[in-house]
Amino acid sequence: MAAKMAASTVEQAEDAFRKLFRFYKRRNPPPDFSEVVDFSKNLGSETVYAAELDRGSVSDEAAFRAGLQPVKEWRAFGLQGYPGFIFISNPFLPGSQRYWVKQCLKTYTQKPNVCNLDMHMQPAETENIWEKSVGSIRKKGQREPRTLLEKLRWVTLGYHYNWDTKNYSPDHCTPFPEDLDSLSHKIAAACGFPSFKAEAGILNYYRSDSSLGIHVDESELDHAPPLLSFSFGQTAVFLLGGTKRQDAPTAMFMRSGDIMVMSGSSRLLYHAVPCIVPAPAGHPLPSCLDQRVGKDEPNDDDDVRTVCEKDWEACSAYLKTSRINMTVRQVLGPGQTFPVTHSHTVPATEGSGNGCEEETQTAKKRKSESGYDLD
Ligand SMILES: O=C(O)CCC(=O)C(=O)O
Ligand SMILES: [Fe+2]
């Protein structure tokens, strides 16, 4: 009897996350979004409070160079019941999000980074994904067959996450992009983590009908450093749950430019993205992406990175039906090395390049198509 009751309690509880996931995933009729926390609007909500940042950690000039507003201007929030969770509502300077969108589509898709298309295509076929796709993306209308960019689901950076073993390995690591490392360092420092090291990145590419299943990011070997998440393009609903898979989650909008930091006791919470929110009629792109880097601003020293109109034309056409999310993780604690296993015999060395060894040619290609249930 007790066992039966326990089982049914679990079932009911299990439904709490799944039920909300299914609720927001539904398309016809569309779900009611009125319960979704909107950090861009309601500091008034009882559950949302202003979060303290370390304003002295990033100078205004350093923030400017990274395309960010001065830290004192950032609108950062915490959520009651989720200590260590910080939501920064679009701290980017007008126009500077475009750079990151372009990086995710044009630069980070290049070798030696790894993407879902590598799992079933020849290396030559997945080279220059951008060049192979943009001509067609720029043209309006439905395209058949879909371009490689439209088939892209994920890209991994640094220590490449292995979707099958759910591990990182010192045997499969390539240099982490310096620009994203620098951006991540500033965000982490402002949130109280000045020694954060960007060692692995997972970029997720969502189409209008994509979702990301319920999961927890626990493969990193040290969970004390935060996990950073950057969103661009279409708005998503993000569900932040508890330490148990079935715990009822809080739903929140993640809009273009928003940054989320999961640290402390929120670092290992279950979460998911049940849906991409349909863009309002007549506004296919969020207005913050319409802006170009201001002409009056001192951008003559190349520090504020601009995107040429031709590239932006393709990026904006892609983003009208897409969302891009970059998560940046520190894999190892200070001085920590990978445990020695049978699959990699080369010991991790400290202080080499971006904290990883030369990529070995033996790194195995696994056939994981969709990451963690990104459909
Ligand atoms: O797309 C998102 O907002 C979440 C991505 C995520 O949870 C992950 O990459 O682990
Ligand atoms: Fe995640």
GROMACS .gro file of C-alpha atoms and ligand atoms in nm:
model
  386
    1MET     CA    1   0.000   0.000   0.000
    2ALA     CA    2   0.276   0.242   0.102
    3ALA     CA    3   0.473   0.147  -0.209
    4LYS     CA    4   0.169   0.200  -0.425
    5MET     CA    5   0.107   0.542  -0.274
    6ALA     CA    6   0.472   0.637  -0.317
    7ALA     CA    7   0.459   0.533  -0.681
    8SER     CA    8   0.149   0.736  -0.749
    9THR     CA    9   0.296   1.039  -0.572
   10VAL     CA   10   0.602   1.013  -0.794
   11GLU     CA   11   0.381   0.980  -1.100
   12GLN     CA   12   0.181   1.286  -1.004
   13ALA     CA   13   0.493   1.483  -0.917
   14GLU     CA   14   0.661   1.364  -1.235
   15ASP     CA   15   0.377   1.516  -1.424
   16ALA     CA   16   0.447   1.865  -1.292
   17PHE     CA   17   0.745   1.935  -1.520
   18ARG     CA   18   0.627   1.717  -1.807
   19LYS     CA   19   0.279   1.868  -1.791
   20LEU     CA   20   0.406   2.224  -1.817
   21PHE     CA   21   0.650   2.119  -2.088
   22ARG     CA   22   0.365   1.976  -2.292
   23PHE     CA   23   0.145   2.275  -2.211
   24TYR     CA   24   0.394   2.522  -2.364
   25LYS     CA   25   0.491   2.290  -2.649
   26ARG     CA   26   0.132   2.276  -2.773
   27ARG     CA   27   0.071   2.473  -3.090
   28ASN     CA   28  -0.294   2.439  -3.169
   29PRO     CA   29  -0.451   2.622  -2.998
   30PRO     CA   30  -0.143   2.818  -2.881
   31PRO     CA   31  -0.075   2.813  -2.506
   32ASP     CA   32  -0.159   3.095  -2.268
   33PHE     CA   33   0.171   3.268  -2.190
   34SER     CA   34   0.031   3.490  -1.914
   35GLU     CA   35   0.203   3.292  -1.636
   36VAL     CA   36   0.547   3.319  -1.797
   37VAL     CA   37   0.787   3.544  -1.603
   38ASP     CA   38   0.896   3.832  -1.826
   39PHE     CA   39   1.214   3.989  -1.688
   40SER     CA   40   1.203   4.259  -1.955
   41LYS     CA   41   0.884   4.393  -1.792
   42ASN     CA   42   0.791   4.290  -1.444
   43LEU     CA   43   1.026   4.364  -1.162
   44GLY     CA   44   0.692   4.408  -0.985
   45SER     CA   45   0.630   4.032  -0.971
   46GLU     CA   46   0.669   3.892  -0.617
   47THR     CA   47   0.912   3.625  -0.726
   48VAL     CA   48   1.154   3.855  -0.911
   49TYR     CA   49   1.408   4.074  -0.732
   50ALA     CA   50   1.701   4.293  -0.843
   51ALA     CA   51   2.032   4.104  -0.825
   52GLU     CA   52   2.353   4.266  -0.701
   53LEU     CA   53   2.641   4.260  -0.948
   54ASP     CA   54   3.008   4.332  -0.897
   55ARG     CA   55   3.021   4.668  -1.073
   56GLY     CA   56   3.393   4.712  -1.026
   57SER     CA   57   3.482   4.384  -1.194
   58VAL     CA   58   3.449   4.513  -1.551
   59SER     CA   59   3.547   4.869  -1.643
   60ASP     CA   60   3.307   5.066  -1.862
   61GLU     CA   61   3.569   5.065  -2.132
   62ALA     CA   62   3.618   4.690  -2.118
   63ALA     CA   63   3.241   4.644  -2.129
   64PHE     CA   64   3.221   4.878  -2.427
   65ARG     CA   65   3.493   4.688  -2.611
   66ALA     CA   66   3.293   4.370  -2.560
   67GLY     CA   67   2.979   4.534  -2.698
   68LEU     CA   68   2.818   4.555  -2.353
   69GLN     CA   69   2.661   4.841  -2.162
   70PRO     CA   70   2.842   4.952  -1.844
   71VAL     CA   71   2.772   4.697  -1.569
   72LYS     CA   72   2.592   4.961  -1.360
   73GLU     CA   73   2.329   4.982  -1.636
   74TRP     CA   74   2.261   4.609  -1.654
   75ARG     CA   75   1.920   4.497  -1.538
   76ALA     CA   76   1.999   4.181  -1.344
   77PHE     CA   77   1.745   3.975  -1.157
   78GLY     CA   78   1.717   3.686  -0.919
   79LEU     CA   79   1.421   3.458  -0.875
   80GLN     CA   80   1.290   3.369  -0.533
   81GLY     CA   81   1.350   3.002  -0.454
   82TYR     CA   82   1.643   2.978  -0.697
   83PRO     CA   83   1.956   3.107  -0.519
   84GLY     CA   84   2.248   3.142  -0.760
   85PHE     CA   85   2.025   3.195  -1.061
   86ILE     CA   86   2.088   3.533  -1.228
   87PHE     CA   87   1.902   3.668  -1.529
   88ILE     CA   88   2.054   3.965  -1.712
   89SER     CA   89   1.804   4.129  -1.940
   90ASN     CA   90   1.985   4.212  -2.267
   91PRO     CA   91   2.297   4.401  -2.154
   92PHE     CA   92   2.430   4.433  -2.511
   93LEU     CA   93   2.490   4.770  -2.674
   94PRO     CA   94   2.265   4.849  -2.970
   95GLY     CA   95   2.384   4.651  -3.269
   96SER     CA   96   2.638   4.434  -3.093
   97GLN     CA   97   2.422   4.122  -3.076
   98ARG     CA   98   2.461   4.099  -3.451
   99TYR     CA   99   2.826   4.009  -3.410
  100TRP     CA  100   2.746   3.703  -3.197
  101VAL     CA  101   2.476   3.588  -3.435
  102LYS     CA  102   2.724   3.611  -3.721
  103GLN     CA  103   2.986   3.424  -3.519
  104CYS     CA  104   2.741   3.143  -3.444
  105LEU     CA  105   2.641   3.108  -3.809
  106LYS     CA  106   2.956   3.192  -4.003
  107THR     CA  107   3.258   3.141  -3.778
  108TYR     CA  108   3.184   2.886  -3.507
  109THR     CA  109   3.032   2.649  -3.764
  110GLN     CA  110   3.379   2.605  -3.915
  111LYS     CA  111   3.620   2.325  -3.844
  112PRO     CA  112   3.768   2.221  -3.609
  113ASN     CA  113   3.442   2.279  -3.421
  114VAL     CA  114   3.201   1.988  -3.429
  115CYS     CA  115   2.834   1.994  -3.532
  116ASN     CA  116   2.542   1.754  -3.566
  117LEU     CA  117   2.593   1.735  -3.944
  118ASP     CA  118   2.937   1.577  -3.888
  119MET     CA  119   2.761   1.275  -3.742
  120HIS     CA  120   2.636   1.151  -4.080
  121MET     CA  121   2.816   1.354  -4.347
  122GLN     CA  122   3.166   1.344  -4.489
  123PRO     CA  123   3.408   1.609  -4.356
  124ALA     CA  124   3.423   1.783  -4.695
  125GLU     CA  125   3.044   1.815  -4.700
  126THR     CA  126   3.030   1.993  -4.365
  127GLU     CA  127   3.305   2.239  -4.446
  128ASN     CA  128   3.200   2.600  -4.507
  129ILE     CA  129   2.840   2.551  -4.399
  130TRP     CA  130   2.787   2.926  -4.418
  131GLU     CA  131   2.913   2.964  -4.775
  132LYS     CA  132   2.711   2.664  -4.886
  133SER     CA  133   2.390   2.808  -4.741
  134VAL     CA  134   2.381   3.187  -4.759
  135GLY     CA  135   2.300   3.229  -5.126
  136SER     CA  136   1.981   3.034  -5.078
  137ILE     CA  137   1.902   3.178  -4.731
  138ARG     CA  138   1.916   3.535  -4.864
  139LYS     CA  139   1.649   3.455  -5.121
  140LYS     CA  140   1.301   3.486  -4.979
  141GLY     CA  141   1.041   3.211  -4.961
  142GLN     CA  142   1.026   2.839  -4.885
  143ARG     CA  143   1.338   2.652  -4.987
  144GLU     CA  144   1.358   2.288  -5.078
  145PRO     CA  145   1.586   2.119  -5.004
  146ARG     CA  146   1.678   2.283  -4.675
  147THR     CA  147   2.022   2.441  -4.658
  148LEU     CA  148   2.290   2.306  -4.423
  149LEU     CA  149   2.236   2.606  -4.193
  150GLU     CA  150   1.872   2.512  -4.165
  151LYS     CA  151   1.969   2.156  -4.074
  152LEU     CA  152   2.219   2.271  -3.813
  153ARG     CA  153   2.112   2.176  -3.458
  154TRP     CA  154   2.425   2.207  -3.247
  155VAL     CA  155   2.790   2.302  -3.253
  156THR     CA  156   3.040   2.221  -2.978
  157LEU     CA  157   3.346   2.427  -2.887
  158GLY     CA  158   3.654   2.366  -2.672
  159TYR     CA  159   3.614   2.033  -2.495
  160HIS     CA  160   3.364   1.877  -2.732
  161TYR     CA  161   3.071   1.727  -2.550
  162ASN     CA  162   3.013   1.366  -2.645
  163TRP     CA  163   2.636   1.314  -2.661
  164ASP     CA  164   2.662   0.938  -2.637
  165THR     CA  165   2.896   0.900  -2.341
  166LYS     CA  166   2.771   1.231  -2.191
  167ASN     CA  167   3.132   1.316  -2.123
  168TYR     CA  168   3.406   1.556  -2.209
  169SER     CA  169   3.746   1.413  -2.287
  170PRO     CA  170   4.096   1.560  -2.305
  171ASP     CA  171   4.134   1.365  -2.631
  172HIS     CA  172   3.876   1.575  -2.808
  173CYS     CA  173   3.938   1.938  -2.749
  174THR     CA  174   4.007   2.232  -2.979
  175PRO     CA  175   4.087   2.594  -2.888
  176PHE     CA  176   3.793   2.778  -2.734
  177PRO     CA  177   3.713   3.096  -2.935
  178GLU     CA  178   3.891   3.392  -2.779
  179ASP     CA  179   3.610   3.639  -2.837
  180LEU     CA  180   3.353   3.421  -2.662
  181ASP     CA  181   3.600   3.347  -2.383
  182SER     CA  182   3.644   3.721  -2.330
  183LEU     CA  183   3.269   3.790  -2.328
  184SER     CA  184   3.207   3.500  -2.089
  185HIS     CA  185   3.482   3.615  -1.858
  186LYS     CA  186   3.320   3.958  -1.822
  187ILE     CA  187   2.973   3.820  -1.756
  188ALA     CA  188   3.103   3.571  -1.501
  189ALA     CA  189   3.318   3.834  -1.327
  190ALA     CA  190   3.022   4.073  -1.295
  191CYS     CA  191   2.826   3.786  -1.137
  192GLY     CA  192   3.101   3.722  -0.879
  193PHE     CA  193   3.307   3.458  -1.061
  194PRO     CA  194   3.625   3.639  -1.172
  195SER     CA  195   3.822   3.317  -1.218
  196PHE     CA  196   3.571   3.153  -1.454
  197LYS     CA  197   3.736   2.971  -1.744
  198ALA     CA  198   3.540   2.911  -2.062
  199GLU     CA  199   3.640   2.558  -2.157
  200ALA     CA  200   3.343   2.409  -2.340
  201GLY     CA  201   3.057   2.554  -2.539
  202ILE     CA  202   2.737   2.407  -2.672
  203LEU     CA  203   2.556   2.615  -2.929
  204ASN     CA  204   2.194   2.516  -2.991
  205TYR     CA  205   2.014   2.620  -3.307
  206TYR     CA  206   1.635   2.621  -3.278
  207ARG     CA  207   1.382   2.647  -3.560
  208SER     CA  208   1.027   2.771  -3.490
  209ASP     CA  209   0.908   2.421  -3.401
  210SER     CA  210   1.213   2.311  -3.196
  211SER     CA  211   1.219   2.223  -2.829
  212LEU     CA  212   1.486   2.102  -2.589
  213GLY     CA  213   1.402   1.819  -2.352
  214ILE     CA  214   1.421   1.817  -1.972
  215HIS     CA  215   1.781   1.777  -1.859
  216VAL     CA  216   2.046   1.883  -1.614
  217ASP     CA  217   2.400   1.983  -1.716
  218GLU     CA  218   2.616   1.774  -1.488
  219SER     CA  219   2.890   1.639  -1.716
  220GLU     CA  220   3.134   1.911  -1.617
  221LEU     CA  221   3.377   1.776  -1.356
  222ASP     CA  222   3.342   2.074  -1.124
  223HIS     CA  223   3.002   2.228  -1.056
  224ALA     CA  224   3.125   2.523  -0.853
  225PRO     CA  225   3.180   2.746  -1.159
  226PRO     CA  226   2.864   2.884  -1.317
  227LEU     CA  227   2.704   2.787  -1.646
  228LEU     CA  228   2.642   3.084  -1.876
  229SER     CA  229   2.371   3.098  -2.138
  230PHE     CA  230   2.327   3.360  -2.415
  231SER     CA  231   2.021   3.384  -2.640
  232PHE     CA  232   1.971   3.552  -2.976
  233GLY     CA  233   1.686   3.578  -3.223
  234GLN     CA  234   1.338   3.446  -3.153
  235THR     CA  235   1.204   3.436  -2.799
  236ALA     CA  236   1.188   3.103  -2.614
  237VAL     CA  237   1.004   2.982  -2.308
  238PHE     CA  238   1.259   2.843  -2.062
  239LEU     CA  239   1.148   2.613  -1.780
  240LEU     CA  240   1.360   2.614  -1.467
  241GLY     CA  241   1.282   2.321  -1.239
  242GLY     CA  242   1.426   2.170  -0.925
  243THR     CA  243   1.688   1.920  -0.824
  244LYS     CA  244   1.447   1.637  -0.912
  245ARG     CA  245   1.333   1.581  -1.268
  246GLN     CA  246   0.968   1.594  -1.171
  247ASP     CA  247   0.978   1.917  -0.965
  248ALA     CA  248   0.739   2.184  -1.093
  249PRO     CA  249   0.929   2.445  -1.297
  250THR     CA  250   0.902   2.821  -1.331
  251ALA     CA  251   0.846   2.940  -1.688
  252MET     CA  252   1.027   3.250  -1.816
  253PHE     CA  253   1.081   3.420  -2.148
  254MET     CA  254   1.433   3.428  -2.289
  255ARG     CA  255   1.456   3.704  -2.541
  256SER     CA  256   1.726   3.811  -2.781
  257GLY     CA  257   2.029   3.938  -2.590
  258ASP     CA  258   1.925   3.788  -2.256
  259ILE     CA  259   2.190   3.614  -2.049
  260MET     CA  260   2.128   3.353  -1.783
  261VAL     CA  261   2.376   3.244  -1.520
  262MET     CA  262   2.319   2.919  -1.331
  263SER     CA  263   2.542   2.903  -1.027
  264GLY     CA  264   2.545   2.787  -0.665
  265SER     CA  265   2.249   2.571  -0.580
  266SER     CA  266   2.088   2.655  -0.917
  267ARG     CA  267   2.378   2.512  -1.114
  268LEU     CA  268   2.232   2.160  -1.121
  269LEU     CA  269   1.864   2.230  -1.163
  270TYR     CA  270   1.657   2.056  -1.429
  271HIS     CA  271   1.556   2.278  -1.717
  272ALA     CA  272   1.409   2.266  -2.065
  273VAL     CA  273   1.295   2.477  -2.360
  274PRO     CA  274   0.944   2.363  -2.455
  275CYS     CA  275   0.886   2.611  -2.736
  276ILE     CA  276   0.990   2.905  -2.945
  277VAL     CA  277   0.728   3.180  -2.914
  278PRO     CA  278   0.574   3.286  -3.246
  279ALA     CA  279   0.697   3.635  -3.342
  280PRO     CA  280   0.430   3.907  -3.324
  281ALA     CA  281   0.263   3.974  -3.661
  282GLY     CA  282   0.457   4.231  -3.861
  283HIS     CA  283   0.768   4.204  -3.638
  284PRO     CA  284   0.959   3.896  -3.748
  285LEU     CA  285   1.277   4.014  -3.573
  286PRO     CA  286   1.310   4.165  -3.224
  287SER     CA  287   1.375   4.538  -3.248
  288CYS     CA  288   1.709   4.514  -3.061
  289LEU     CA  289   1.844   4.331  -3.367
  290ASP     CA  290   1.732   4.607  -3.603
  291GLN     CA  291   1.988   4.841  -3.457
  292ARG     CA  292   2.332   4.876  -3.605
  293VAL     CA  293   2.636   4.980  -3.400
  294GLY     CA  294   2.587   5.357  -3.346
  295LYS     CA  295   2.787   5.580  -3.579
  296ASP     CA  296   2.864   5.835  -3.307
  297GLU     CA  297   3.028   5.580  -3.087
  298PRO     CA  298   3.407   5.556  -3.091
  299ASN     CA  299   3.431   5.238  -3.294
  300ASP     CA  300   3.725   5.339  -3.507
  301ASP     CA  301   3.965   5.114  -3.318
  302ASP     CA  302   3.794   4.794  -3.432
  303ASP     CA  303   3.710   4.698  -3.075
  304VAL     CA  304   3.337   4.712  -3.129
  305ARG     CA  305   3.291   4.450  -3.392
  306THR     CA  306   3.060   4.521  -3.680
  307VAL     CA  307   2.888   4.289  -3.925
  308CYS     CA  308   2.876   4.387  -4.291
  309GLU     CA  309   2.532   4.436  -4.443
  310LYS     CA  310   2.567   4.139  -4.675
  311ASP     CA  311   2.636   3.899  -4.388
  312TRP     CA  312   2.362   4.053  -4.177
  313GLU     CA  313   2.112   4.008  -4.460
  314ALA     CA  314   2.166   3.631  -4.441
  315CYS     CA  315   2.179   3.624  -4.059
  316SER     CA  316   1.854   3.819  -4.026
  317ALA     CA  317   1.677   3.604  -4.285
  318TYR     CA  318   1.782   3.295  -4.086
  319LEU     CA  319   1.682   3.445  -3.750
  320LYS     CA  320   1.329   3.527  -3.862
  321THR     CA  321   1.247   3.164  -3.796
  322SER     CA  322   1.526   3.072  -3.555
  323ARG     CA  323   1.678   3.111  -3.214
  324ILE     CA  324   2.042   3.058  -3.124
  325ASN     CA  325   2.156   2.977  -2.771
  326MET     CA  326   2.519   2.957  -2.660
  327THR     CA  327   2.602   2.788  -2.331
  328VAL     CA  328   2.952   2.829  -2.194
  329ARG     CA  329   3.089   2.595  -1.931
  330GLN     CA  330   3.400   2.546  -1.722
  331VAL     CA  331   3.474   2.175  -1.725
  332LEU     CA  332   3.756   2.136  -1.472
  333GLY     CA  333   3.807   2.290  -1.131
  334PRO     CA  334   4.128   2.482  -1.057
  335GLY     CA  335   4.421   2.240  -1.097
  336GLN     CA  336   4.186   1.951  -1.173
  337THR     CA  337   4.268   1.700  -1.446
  338PHE     CA  338   4.057   1.435  -1.616
  339PRO     CA  339   4.050   1.099  -1.445
  340VAL     CA  340   4.256   0.848  -1.642
  341THR     CA  341   4.034   0.601  -1.825
  342HIS     CA  342   4.095   0.330  -2.084
  343SER     CA  343   3.969   0.548  -2.368
  344HIS     CA  344   4.232   0.817  -2.326
  345THR     CA  345   4.582   0.742  -2.215
  346VAL     CA  346   4.729   1.087  -2.273
  347PRO     CA  347   4.737   1.269  -1.938
  348ALA     CA  348   4.594   1.617  -1.921
  349THR     CA  349   4.859   1.885  -1.905
  350GLU     CA  350   4.815   2.215  -1.735
  351GLY     CA  351   4.869   2.548  -1.902
  352SER     CA  352   4.858   2.427  -2.262
  353GLY     CA  353   4.682   2.668  -2.497
  354ASN     CA  354   4.321   2.722  -2.399
  355GLY     CA  355   4.339   2.454  -2.137
  356CYS     CA  356   4.316   2.160  -2.374
  357GLU     CA  357   4.551   1.945  -2.569
  358GLU     CA  358   4.595   1.925  -2.942
  359GLU     CA  359   4.301   1.750  -3.097
  360THR     CA  360   4.389   1.393  -3.177
  361GLN     CA  361   4.300   1.251  -3.512
  362THR     CA  362   4.156   0.951  -3.337
  363ALA     CA  363   3.863   1.135  -3.185
  364LYS     CA  364   3.568   0.919  -3.272
  365LYS     CA  365   3.269   1.057  -3.454
  366ARG     CA  366   2.957   0.937  -3.277
  367LYS     CA  367   2.619   0.927  -3.430
  368SER     CA  368   2.424   1.157  -3.206
  369GLU     CA  369   2.190   1.353  -3.426
  370SER     CA  370   1.996   1.581  -3.209
  371GLY     CA  371   2.191   1.643  -2.890
  372TYR     CA  372   1.974   1.620  -2.586
  373ASP     CA  373   1.636   1.588  -2.753
  374LEU     CA  374   1.648   1.905  -2.952
  375ASP     CA  375   1.381   1.826  -3.210
  376LIG     O1  376   1.852   2.698  -2.522
  376LIG     C1  377   1.853   2.719  -2.401
  376LIG     O2  378   1.810   2.823  -2.351
  376LIG     C2  379   1.904   2.613  -2.306
  376LIG     C3  380   2.019   2.536  -2.358
  376LIG     C4  381   2.065   2.435  -2.259
  376LIG     O3  382   2.001   2.408  -2.162
  376LIG     C5  383   2.192   2.364  -2.280
  376LIG     O4  384   2.258   2.382  -2.384
  376LIG     O5  385   2.230   2.289  -2.190
  377FE      FE  386   2.112   2.285  -2.026
   0.00000   0.00000   0.00000
